[in-house]
Tab-separated table of N, CA and C in Angstrom:
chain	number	residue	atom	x	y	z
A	1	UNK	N	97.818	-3.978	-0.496
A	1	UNK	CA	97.717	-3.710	0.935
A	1	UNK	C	99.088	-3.285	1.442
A	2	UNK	N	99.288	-2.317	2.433
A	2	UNK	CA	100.028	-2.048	3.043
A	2	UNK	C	100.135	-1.877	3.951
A	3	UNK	N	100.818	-2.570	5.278
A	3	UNK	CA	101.552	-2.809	6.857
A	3	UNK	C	102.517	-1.530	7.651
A	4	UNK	N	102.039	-0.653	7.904
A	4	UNK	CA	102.073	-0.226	8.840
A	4	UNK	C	102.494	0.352	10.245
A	5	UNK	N	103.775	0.085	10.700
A	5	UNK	CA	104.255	-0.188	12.404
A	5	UNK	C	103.839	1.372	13.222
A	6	UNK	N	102.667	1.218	13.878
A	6	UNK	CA	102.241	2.459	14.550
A	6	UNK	C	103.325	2.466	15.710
A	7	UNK	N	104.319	2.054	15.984
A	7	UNK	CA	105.416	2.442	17.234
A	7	UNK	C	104.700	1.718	18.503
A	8	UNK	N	103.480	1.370	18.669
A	8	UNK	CA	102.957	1.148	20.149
A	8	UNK	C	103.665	0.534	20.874
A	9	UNK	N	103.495	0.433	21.984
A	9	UNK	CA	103.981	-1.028	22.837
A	9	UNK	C	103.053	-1.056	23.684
A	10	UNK	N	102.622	-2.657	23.995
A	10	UNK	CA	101.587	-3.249	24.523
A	10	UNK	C	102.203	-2.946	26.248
A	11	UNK	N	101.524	-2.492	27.241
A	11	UNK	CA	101.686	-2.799	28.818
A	11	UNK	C	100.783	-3.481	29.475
A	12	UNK	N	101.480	-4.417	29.965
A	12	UNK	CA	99.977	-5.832	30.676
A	12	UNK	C	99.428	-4.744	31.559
A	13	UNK	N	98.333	-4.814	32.166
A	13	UNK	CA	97.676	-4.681	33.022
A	13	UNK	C	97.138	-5.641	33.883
A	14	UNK	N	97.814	-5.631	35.052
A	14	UNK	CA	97.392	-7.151	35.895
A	14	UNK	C	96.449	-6.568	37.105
A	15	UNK	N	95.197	-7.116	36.875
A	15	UNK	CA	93.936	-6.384	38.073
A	15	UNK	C	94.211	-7.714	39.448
A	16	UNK	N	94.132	-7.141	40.373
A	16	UNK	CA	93.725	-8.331	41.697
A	16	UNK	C	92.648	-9.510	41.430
A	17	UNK	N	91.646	-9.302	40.207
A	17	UNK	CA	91.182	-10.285	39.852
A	17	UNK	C	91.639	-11.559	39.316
A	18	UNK	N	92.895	-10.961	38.810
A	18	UNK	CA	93.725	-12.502	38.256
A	18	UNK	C	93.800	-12.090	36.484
A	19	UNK	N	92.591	-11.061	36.155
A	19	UNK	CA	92.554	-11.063	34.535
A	19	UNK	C	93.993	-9.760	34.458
A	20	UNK	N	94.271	-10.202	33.176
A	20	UNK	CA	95.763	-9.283	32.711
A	20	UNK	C	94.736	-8.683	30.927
A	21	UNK	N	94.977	-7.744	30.940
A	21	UNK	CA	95.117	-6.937	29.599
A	21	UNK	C	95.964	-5.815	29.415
A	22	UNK	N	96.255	-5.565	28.037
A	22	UNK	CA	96.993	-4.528	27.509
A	22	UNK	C	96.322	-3.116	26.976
A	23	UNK	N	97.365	-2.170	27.670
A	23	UNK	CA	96.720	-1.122	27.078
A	23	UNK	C	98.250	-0.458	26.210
A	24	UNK	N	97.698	0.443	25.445
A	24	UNK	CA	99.031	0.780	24.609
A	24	UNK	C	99.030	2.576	24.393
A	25	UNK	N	100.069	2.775	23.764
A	25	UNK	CA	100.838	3.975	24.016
A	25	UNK	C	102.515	4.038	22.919
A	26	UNK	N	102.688	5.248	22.171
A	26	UNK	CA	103.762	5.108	21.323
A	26	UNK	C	104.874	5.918	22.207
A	27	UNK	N	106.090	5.237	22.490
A	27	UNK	CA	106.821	5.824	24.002
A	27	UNK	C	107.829	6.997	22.369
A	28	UNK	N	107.443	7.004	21.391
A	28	UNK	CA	108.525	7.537	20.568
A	28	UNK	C	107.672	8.613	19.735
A	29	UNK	N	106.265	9.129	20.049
A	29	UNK	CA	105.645	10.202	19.473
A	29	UNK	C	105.366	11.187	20.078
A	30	UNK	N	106.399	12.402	19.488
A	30	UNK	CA	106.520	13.603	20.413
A	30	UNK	C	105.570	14.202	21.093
A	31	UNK	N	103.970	13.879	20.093
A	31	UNK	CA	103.199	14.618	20.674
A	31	UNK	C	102.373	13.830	21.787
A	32	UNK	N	102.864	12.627	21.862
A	32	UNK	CA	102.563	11.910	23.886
A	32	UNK	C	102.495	13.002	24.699
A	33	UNK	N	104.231	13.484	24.555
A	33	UNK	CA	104.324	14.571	25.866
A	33	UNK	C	103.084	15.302	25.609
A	34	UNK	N	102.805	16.226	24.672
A	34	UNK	CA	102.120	17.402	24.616
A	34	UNK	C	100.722	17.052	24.774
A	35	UNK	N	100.291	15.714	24.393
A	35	UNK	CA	98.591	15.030	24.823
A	35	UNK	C	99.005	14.853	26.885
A	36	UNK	N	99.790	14.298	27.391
A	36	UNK	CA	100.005	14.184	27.999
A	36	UNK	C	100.135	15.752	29.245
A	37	UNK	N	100.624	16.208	29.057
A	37	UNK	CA	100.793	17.399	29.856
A	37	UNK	C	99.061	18.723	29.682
A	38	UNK	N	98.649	17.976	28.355
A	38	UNK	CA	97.528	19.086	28.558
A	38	UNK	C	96.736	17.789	29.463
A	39	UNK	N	96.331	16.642	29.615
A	39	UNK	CA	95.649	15.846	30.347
A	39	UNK	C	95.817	16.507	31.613
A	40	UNK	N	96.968	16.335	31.901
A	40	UNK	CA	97.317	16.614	33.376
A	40	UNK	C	96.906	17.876	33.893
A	41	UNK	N	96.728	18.757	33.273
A	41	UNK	CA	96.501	20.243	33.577
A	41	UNK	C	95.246	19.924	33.634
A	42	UNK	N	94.230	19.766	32.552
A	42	UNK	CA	92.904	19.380	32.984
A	42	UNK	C	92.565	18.576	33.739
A	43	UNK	N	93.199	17.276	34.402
A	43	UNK	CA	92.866	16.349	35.035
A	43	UNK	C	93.003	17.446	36.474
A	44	UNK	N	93.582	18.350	36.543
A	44	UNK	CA	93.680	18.907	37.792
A	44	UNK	C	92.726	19.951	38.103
A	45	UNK	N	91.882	20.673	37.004
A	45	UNK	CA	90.717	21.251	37.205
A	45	UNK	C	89.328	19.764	37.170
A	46	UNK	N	89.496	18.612	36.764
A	46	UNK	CA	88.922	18.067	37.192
A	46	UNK	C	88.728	17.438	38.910
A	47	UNK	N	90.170	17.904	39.214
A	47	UNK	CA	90.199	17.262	40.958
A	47	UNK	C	89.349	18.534	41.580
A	48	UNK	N	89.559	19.837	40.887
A	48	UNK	CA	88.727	20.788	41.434
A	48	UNK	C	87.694	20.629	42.123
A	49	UNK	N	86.871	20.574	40.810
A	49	UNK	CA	85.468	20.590	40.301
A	49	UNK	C	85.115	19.456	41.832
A	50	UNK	N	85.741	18.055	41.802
A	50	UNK	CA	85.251	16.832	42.595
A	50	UNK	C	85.484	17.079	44.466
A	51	UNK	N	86.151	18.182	44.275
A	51	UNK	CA	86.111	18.624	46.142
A	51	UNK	C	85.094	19.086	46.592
A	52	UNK	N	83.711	19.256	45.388
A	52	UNK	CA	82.470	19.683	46.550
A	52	UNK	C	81.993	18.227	46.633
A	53	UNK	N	82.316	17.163	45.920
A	53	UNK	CA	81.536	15.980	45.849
A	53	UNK	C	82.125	15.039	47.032
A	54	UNK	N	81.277	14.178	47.784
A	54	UNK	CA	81.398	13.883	48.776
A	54	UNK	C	81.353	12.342	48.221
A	55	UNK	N	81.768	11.516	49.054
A	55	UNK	CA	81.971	10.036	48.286
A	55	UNK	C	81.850	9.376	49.512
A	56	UNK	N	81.401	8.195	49.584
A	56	UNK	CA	81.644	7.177	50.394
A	56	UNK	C	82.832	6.242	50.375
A	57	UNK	N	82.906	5.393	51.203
A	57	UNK	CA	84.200	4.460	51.356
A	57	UNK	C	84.368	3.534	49.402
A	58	UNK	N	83.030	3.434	49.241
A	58	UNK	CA	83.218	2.546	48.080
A	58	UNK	C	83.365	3.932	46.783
A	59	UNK	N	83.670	5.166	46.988
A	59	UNK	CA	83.864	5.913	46.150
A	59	UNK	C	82.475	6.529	45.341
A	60	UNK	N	81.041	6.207	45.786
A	60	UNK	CA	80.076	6.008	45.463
A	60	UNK	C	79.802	7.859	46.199
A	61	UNK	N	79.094	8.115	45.487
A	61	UNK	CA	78.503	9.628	45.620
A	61	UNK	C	77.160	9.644	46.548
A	62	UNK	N	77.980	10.450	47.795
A	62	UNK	CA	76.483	10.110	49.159
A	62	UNK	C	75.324	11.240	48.560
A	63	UNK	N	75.482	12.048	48.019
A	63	UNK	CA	74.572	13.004	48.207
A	63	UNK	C	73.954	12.993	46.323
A	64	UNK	N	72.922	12.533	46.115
A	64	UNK	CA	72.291	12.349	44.962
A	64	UNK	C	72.231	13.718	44.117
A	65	UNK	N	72.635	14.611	44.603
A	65	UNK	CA	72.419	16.014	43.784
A	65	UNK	C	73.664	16.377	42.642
A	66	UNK	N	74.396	15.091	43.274
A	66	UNK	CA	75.945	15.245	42.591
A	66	UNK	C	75.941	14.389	41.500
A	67	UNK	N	75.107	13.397	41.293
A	67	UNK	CA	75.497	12.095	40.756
A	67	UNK	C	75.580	12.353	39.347
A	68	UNK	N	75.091	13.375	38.603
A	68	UNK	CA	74.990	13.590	37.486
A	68	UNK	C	76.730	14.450	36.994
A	69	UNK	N	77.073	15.286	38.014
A	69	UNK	CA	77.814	15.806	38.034
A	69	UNK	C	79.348	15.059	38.265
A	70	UNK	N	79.262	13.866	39.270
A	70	UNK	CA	80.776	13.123	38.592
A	70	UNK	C	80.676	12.480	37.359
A	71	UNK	N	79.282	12.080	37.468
A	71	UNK	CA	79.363	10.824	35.945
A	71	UNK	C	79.921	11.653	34.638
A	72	UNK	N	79.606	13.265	34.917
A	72	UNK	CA	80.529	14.380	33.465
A	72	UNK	C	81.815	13.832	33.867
A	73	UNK	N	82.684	14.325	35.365
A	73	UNK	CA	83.725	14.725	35.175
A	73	UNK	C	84.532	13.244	34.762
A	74	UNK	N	83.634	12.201	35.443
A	74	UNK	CA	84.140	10.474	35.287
A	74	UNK	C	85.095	10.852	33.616
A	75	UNK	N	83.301	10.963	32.506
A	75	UNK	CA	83.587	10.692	31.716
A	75	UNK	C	84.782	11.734	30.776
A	76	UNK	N	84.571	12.664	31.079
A	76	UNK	CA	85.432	13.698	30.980
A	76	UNK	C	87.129	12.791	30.901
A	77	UNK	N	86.755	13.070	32.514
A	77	UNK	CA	88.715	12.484	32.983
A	77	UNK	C	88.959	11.436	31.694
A	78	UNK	N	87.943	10.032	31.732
A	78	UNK	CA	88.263	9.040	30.894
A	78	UNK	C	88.655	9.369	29.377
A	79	UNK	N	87.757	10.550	28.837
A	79	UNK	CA	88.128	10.545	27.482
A	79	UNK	C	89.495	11.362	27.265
A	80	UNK	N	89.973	12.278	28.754
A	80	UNK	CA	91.306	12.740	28.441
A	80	UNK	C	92.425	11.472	28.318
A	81	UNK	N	91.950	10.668	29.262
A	81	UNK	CA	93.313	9.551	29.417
A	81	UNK	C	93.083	8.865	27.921
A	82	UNK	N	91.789	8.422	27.056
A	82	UNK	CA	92.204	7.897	25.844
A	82	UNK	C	93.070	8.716	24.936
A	83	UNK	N	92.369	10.229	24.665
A	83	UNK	CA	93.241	11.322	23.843
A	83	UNK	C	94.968	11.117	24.148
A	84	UNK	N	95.223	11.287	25.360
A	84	UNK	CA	96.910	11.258	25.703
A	84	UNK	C	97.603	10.141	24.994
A	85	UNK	N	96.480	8.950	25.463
A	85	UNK	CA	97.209	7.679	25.450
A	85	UNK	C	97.328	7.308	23.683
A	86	UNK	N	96.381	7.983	22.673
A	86	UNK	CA	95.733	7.677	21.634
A	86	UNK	C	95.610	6.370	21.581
A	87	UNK	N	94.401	5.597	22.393
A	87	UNK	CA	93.895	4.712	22.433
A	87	UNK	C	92.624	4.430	23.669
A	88	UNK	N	92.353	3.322	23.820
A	88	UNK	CA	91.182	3.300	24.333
A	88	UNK	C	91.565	2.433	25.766
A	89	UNK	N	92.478	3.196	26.767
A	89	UNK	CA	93.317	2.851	27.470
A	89	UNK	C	91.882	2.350	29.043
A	90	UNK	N	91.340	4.212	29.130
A	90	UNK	CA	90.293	3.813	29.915
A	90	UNK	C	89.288	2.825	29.877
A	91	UNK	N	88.887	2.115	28.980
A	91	UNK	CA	87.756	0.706	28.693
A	91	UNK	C	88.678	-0.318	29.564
A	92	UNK	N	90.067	-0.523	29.516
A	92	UNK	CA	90.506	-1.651	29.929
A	92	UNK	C	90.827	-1.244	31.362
A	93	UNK	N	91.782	0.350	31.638
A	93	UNK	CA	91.761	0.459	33.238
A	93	UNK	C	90.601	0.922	34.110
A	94	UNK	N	89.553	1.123	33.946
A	94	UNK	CA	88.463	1.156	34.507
A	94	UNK	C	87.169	0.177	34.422
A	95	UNK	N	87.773	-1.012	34.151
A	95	UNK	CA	86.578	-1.855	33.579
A	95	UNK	C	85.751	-2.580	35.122
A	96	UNK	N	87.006	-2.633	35.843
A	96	UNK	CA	86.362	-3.124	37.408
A	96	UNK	C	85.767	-2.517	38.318
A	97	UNK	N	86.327	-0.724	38.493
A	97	UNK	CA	86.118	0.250	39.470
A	97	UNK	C	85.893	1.233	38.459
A	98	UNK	N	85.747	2.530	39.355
A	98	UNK	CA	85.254	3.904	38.826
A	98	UNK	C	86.660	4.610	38.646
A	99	UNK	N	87.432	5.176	37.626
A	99	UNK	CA	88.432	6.348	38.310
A	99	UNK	C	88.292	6.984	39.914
A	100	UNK	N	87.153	7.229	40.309
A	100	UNK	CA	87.431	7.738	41.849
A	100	UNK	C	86.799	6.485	43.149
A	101	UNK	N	86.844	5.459	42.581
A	101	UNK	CA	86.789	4.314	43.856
A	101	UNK	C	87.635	4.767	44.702
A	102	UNK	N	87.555	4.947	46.037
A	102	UNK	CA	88.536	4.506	46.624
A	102	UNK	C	88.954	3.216	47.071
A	103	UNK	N	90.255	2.891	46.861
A	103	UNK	CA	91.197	2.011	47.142
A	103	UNK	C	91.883	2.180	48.130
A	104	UNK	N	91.672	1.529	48.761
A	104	UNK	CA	93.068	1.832	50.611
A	104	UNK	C	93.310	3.344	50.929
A	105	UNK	N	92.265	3.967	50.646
A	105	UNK	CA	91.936	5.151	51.015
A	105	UNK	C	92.920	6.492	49.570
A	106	UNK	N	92.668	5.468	48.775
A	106	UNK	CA	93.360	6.670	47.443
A	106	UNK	C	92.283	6.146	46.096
A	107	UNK	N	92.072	7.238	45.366
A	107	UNK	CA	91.311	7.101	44.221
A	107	UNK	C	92.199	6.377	43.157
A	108	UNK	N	91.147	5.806	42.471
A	108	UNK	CA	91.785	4.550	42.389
A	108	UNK	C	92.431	4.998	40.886
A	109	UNK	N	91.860	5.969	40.067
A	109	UNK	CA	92.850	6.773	38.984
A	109	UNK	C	94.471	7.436	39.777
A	110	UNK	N	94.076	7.739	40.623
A	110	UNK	CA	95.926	7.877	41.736
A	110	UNK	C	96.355	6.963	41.493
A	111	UNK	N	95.756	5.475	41.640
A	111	UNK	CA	96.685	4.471	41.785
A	111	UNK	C	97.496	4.238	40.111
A	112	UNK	N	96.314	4.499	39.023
A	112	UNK	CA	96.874	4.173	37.978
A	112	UNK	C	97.735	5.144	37.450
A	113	UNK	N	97.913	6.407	37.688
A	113	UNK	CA	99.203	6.798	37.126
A	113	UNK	C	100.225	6.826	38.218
A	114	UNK	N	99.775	6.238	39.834
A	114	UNK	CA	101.392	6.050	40.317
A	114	UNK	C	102.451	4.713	39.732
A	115	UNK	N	101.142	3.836	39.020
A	115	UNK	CA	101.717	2.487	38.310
A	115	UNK	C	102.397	2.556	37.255
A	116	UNK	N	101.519	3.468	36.321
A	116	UNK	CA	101.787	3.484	34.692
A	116	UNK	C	102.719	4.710	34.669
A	117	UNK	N	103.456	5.513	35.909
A	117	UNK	CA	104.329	6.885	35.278
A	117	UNK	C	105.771	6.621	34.919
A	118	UNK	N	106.618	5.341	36.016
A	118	UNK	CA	107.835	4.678	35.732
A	118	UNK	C	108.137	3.805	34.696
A	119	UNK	N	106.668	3.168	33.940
A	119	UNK	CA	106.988	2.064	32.501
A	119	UNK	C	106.785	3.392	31.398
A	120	UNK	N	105.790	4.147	31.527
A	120	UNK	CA	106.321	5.304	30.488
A	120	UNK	C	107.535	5.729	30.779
A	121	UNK	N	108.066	6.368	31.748
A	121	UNK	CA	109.346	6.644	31.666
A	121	UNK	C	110.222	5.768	31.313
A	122	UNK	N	110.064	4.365	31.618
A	122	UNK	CA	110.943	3.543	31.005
A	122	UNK	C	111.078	3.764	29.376
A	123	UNK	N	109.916	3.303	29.023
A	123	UNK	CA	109.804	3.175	27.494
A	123	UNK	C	110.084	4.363	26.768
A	124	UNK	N	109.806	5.578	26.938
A	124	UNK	CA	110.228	6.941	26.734
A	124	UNK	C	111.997	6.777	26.395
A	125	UNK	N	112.451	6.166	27.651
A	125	UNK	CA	114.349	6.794	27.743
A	125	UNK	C	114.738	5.820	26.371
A	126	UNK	N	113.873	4.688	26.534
A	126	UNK	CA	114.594	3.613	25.774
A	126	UNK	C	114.032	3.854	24.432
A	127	UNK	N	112.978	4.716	24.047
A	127	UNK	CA	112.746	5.070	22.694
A	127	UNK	C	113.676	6.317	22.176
A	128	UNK	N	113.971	6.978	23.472
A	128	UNK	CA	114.920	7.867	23.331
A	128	UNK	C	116.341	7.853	22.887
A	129	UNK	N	116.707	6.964	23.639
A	129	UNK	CA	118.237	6.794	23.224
A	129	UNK	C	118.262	5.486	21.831
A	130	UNK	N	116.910	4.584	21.658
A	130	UNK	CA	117.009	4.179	20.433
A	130	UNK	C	117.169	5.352	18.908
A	131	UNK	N	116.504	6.343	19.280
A	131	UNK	CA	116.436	7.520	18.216
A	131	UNK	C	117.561	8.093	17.957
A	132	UNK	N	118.206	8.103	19.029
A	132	UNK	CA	119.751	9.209	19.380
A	132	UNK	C	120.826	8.162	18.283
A	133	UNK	N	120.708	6.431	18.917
A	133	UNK	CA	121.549	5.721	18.603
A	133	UNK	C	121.594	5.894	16.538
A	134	UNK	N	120.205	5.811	16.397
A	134	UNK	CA	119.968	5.602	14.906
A	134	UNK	C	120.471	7.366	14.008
A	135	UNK	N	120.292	8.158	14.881
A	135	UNK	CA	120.394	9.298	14.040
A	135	UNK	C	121.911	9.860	14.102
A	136	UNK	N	122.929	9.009	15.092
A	136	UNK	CA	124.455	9.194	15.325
A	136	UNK	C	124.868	8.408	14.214
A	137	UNK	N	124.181	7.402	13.936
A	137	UNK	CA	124.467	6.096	13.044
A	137	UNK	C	124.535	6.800	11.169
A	138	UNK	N	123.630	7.380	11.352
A	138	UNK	CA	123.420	8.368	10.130
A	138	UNK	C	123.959	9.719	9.467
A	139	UNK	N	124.017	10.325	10.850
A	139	UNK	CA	124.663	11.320	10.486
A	139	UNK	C	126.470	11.657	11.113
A	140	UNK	N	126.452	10.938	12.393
A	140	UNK	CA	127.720	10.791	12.573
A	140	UNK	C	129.153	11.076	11.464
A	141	UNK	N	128.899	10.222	10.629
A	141	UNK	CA	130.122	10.247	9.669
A	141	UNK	C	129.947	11.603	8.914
A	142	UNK	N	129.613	12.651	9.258
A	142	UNK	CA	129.320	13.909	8.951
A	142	UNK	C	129.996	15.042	9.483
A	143	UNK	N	129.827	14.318	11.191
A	143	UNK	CA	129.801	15.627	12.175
A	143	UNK	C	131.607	15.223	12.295
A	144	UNK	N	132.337	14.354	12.068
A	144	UNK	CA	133.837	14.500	12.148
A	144	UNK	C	134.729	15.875	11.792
């Protein structure tokens, strides 16, 4: 048998319910950015698509002709955020609400990447300059 270290790092997720879980993410695999930036581009033809859809306060779809039509883009959006994240990030941040609940008058997927964009950036700089530190360490006595 052989062990493994996929790079992840665990981020709590703390809901107003009181329950905490982790979702994960490798802040040191280049191709994050590149899962990441195509999400976003599609996540934004998904905001498209959802401006003919009309929602109520609880984020709930008033007009029944639609209902088939967020539950695509729902699932859609969700399976981009697992691809980026390479993991199964959406099961744990959507387990209470819908991506488009509204919350204090913002969808409630707004809320999760205004939460989760500063601990990626955290973890990003600090996987960053861990890489920089190790590859000065190595090759340094070279570049004199």
């Amino acid at each position: 048998m052989i062990k493994l270290n996929t790079g992840k790092v665990a981020i709590p997720v703390e809901f107003d319910t009181g329950d905490v879980e982790n979702i994960y993410f490798n802040p040191s695999d280049p191709d994050f950015a590149v899962r990441l930036k195509k999400m976003m581009a599609n996540l934004e033809k998904y905001a498209e698509e959802m401006q003919d859809i009309e929602l109520d306060e609880k984020g709930e779809v008033v007009n029944e002709f639609f209902v088939d039509k967020i539950a695509e883009i729902q699932k859609k959006l969700m399976q981009e955020i697992d691809t980026a994240f390479n993991s199964e990030v959406s099961r744990v941040v959507f387990k209470h609400c819908s991506p488009f609940a509204l919350i204090n008058g913002e969808y409630f997927v707004v809320q999760f990447f205004g939460a989760i964009t500063p601990v990626i950036q955290m973890h990003v700089e600090k996987a960053t300059k861990a890489s920089a530190e190790r590859k000065n360490k190595h090759i340094g006595k070279y570049a004199k």
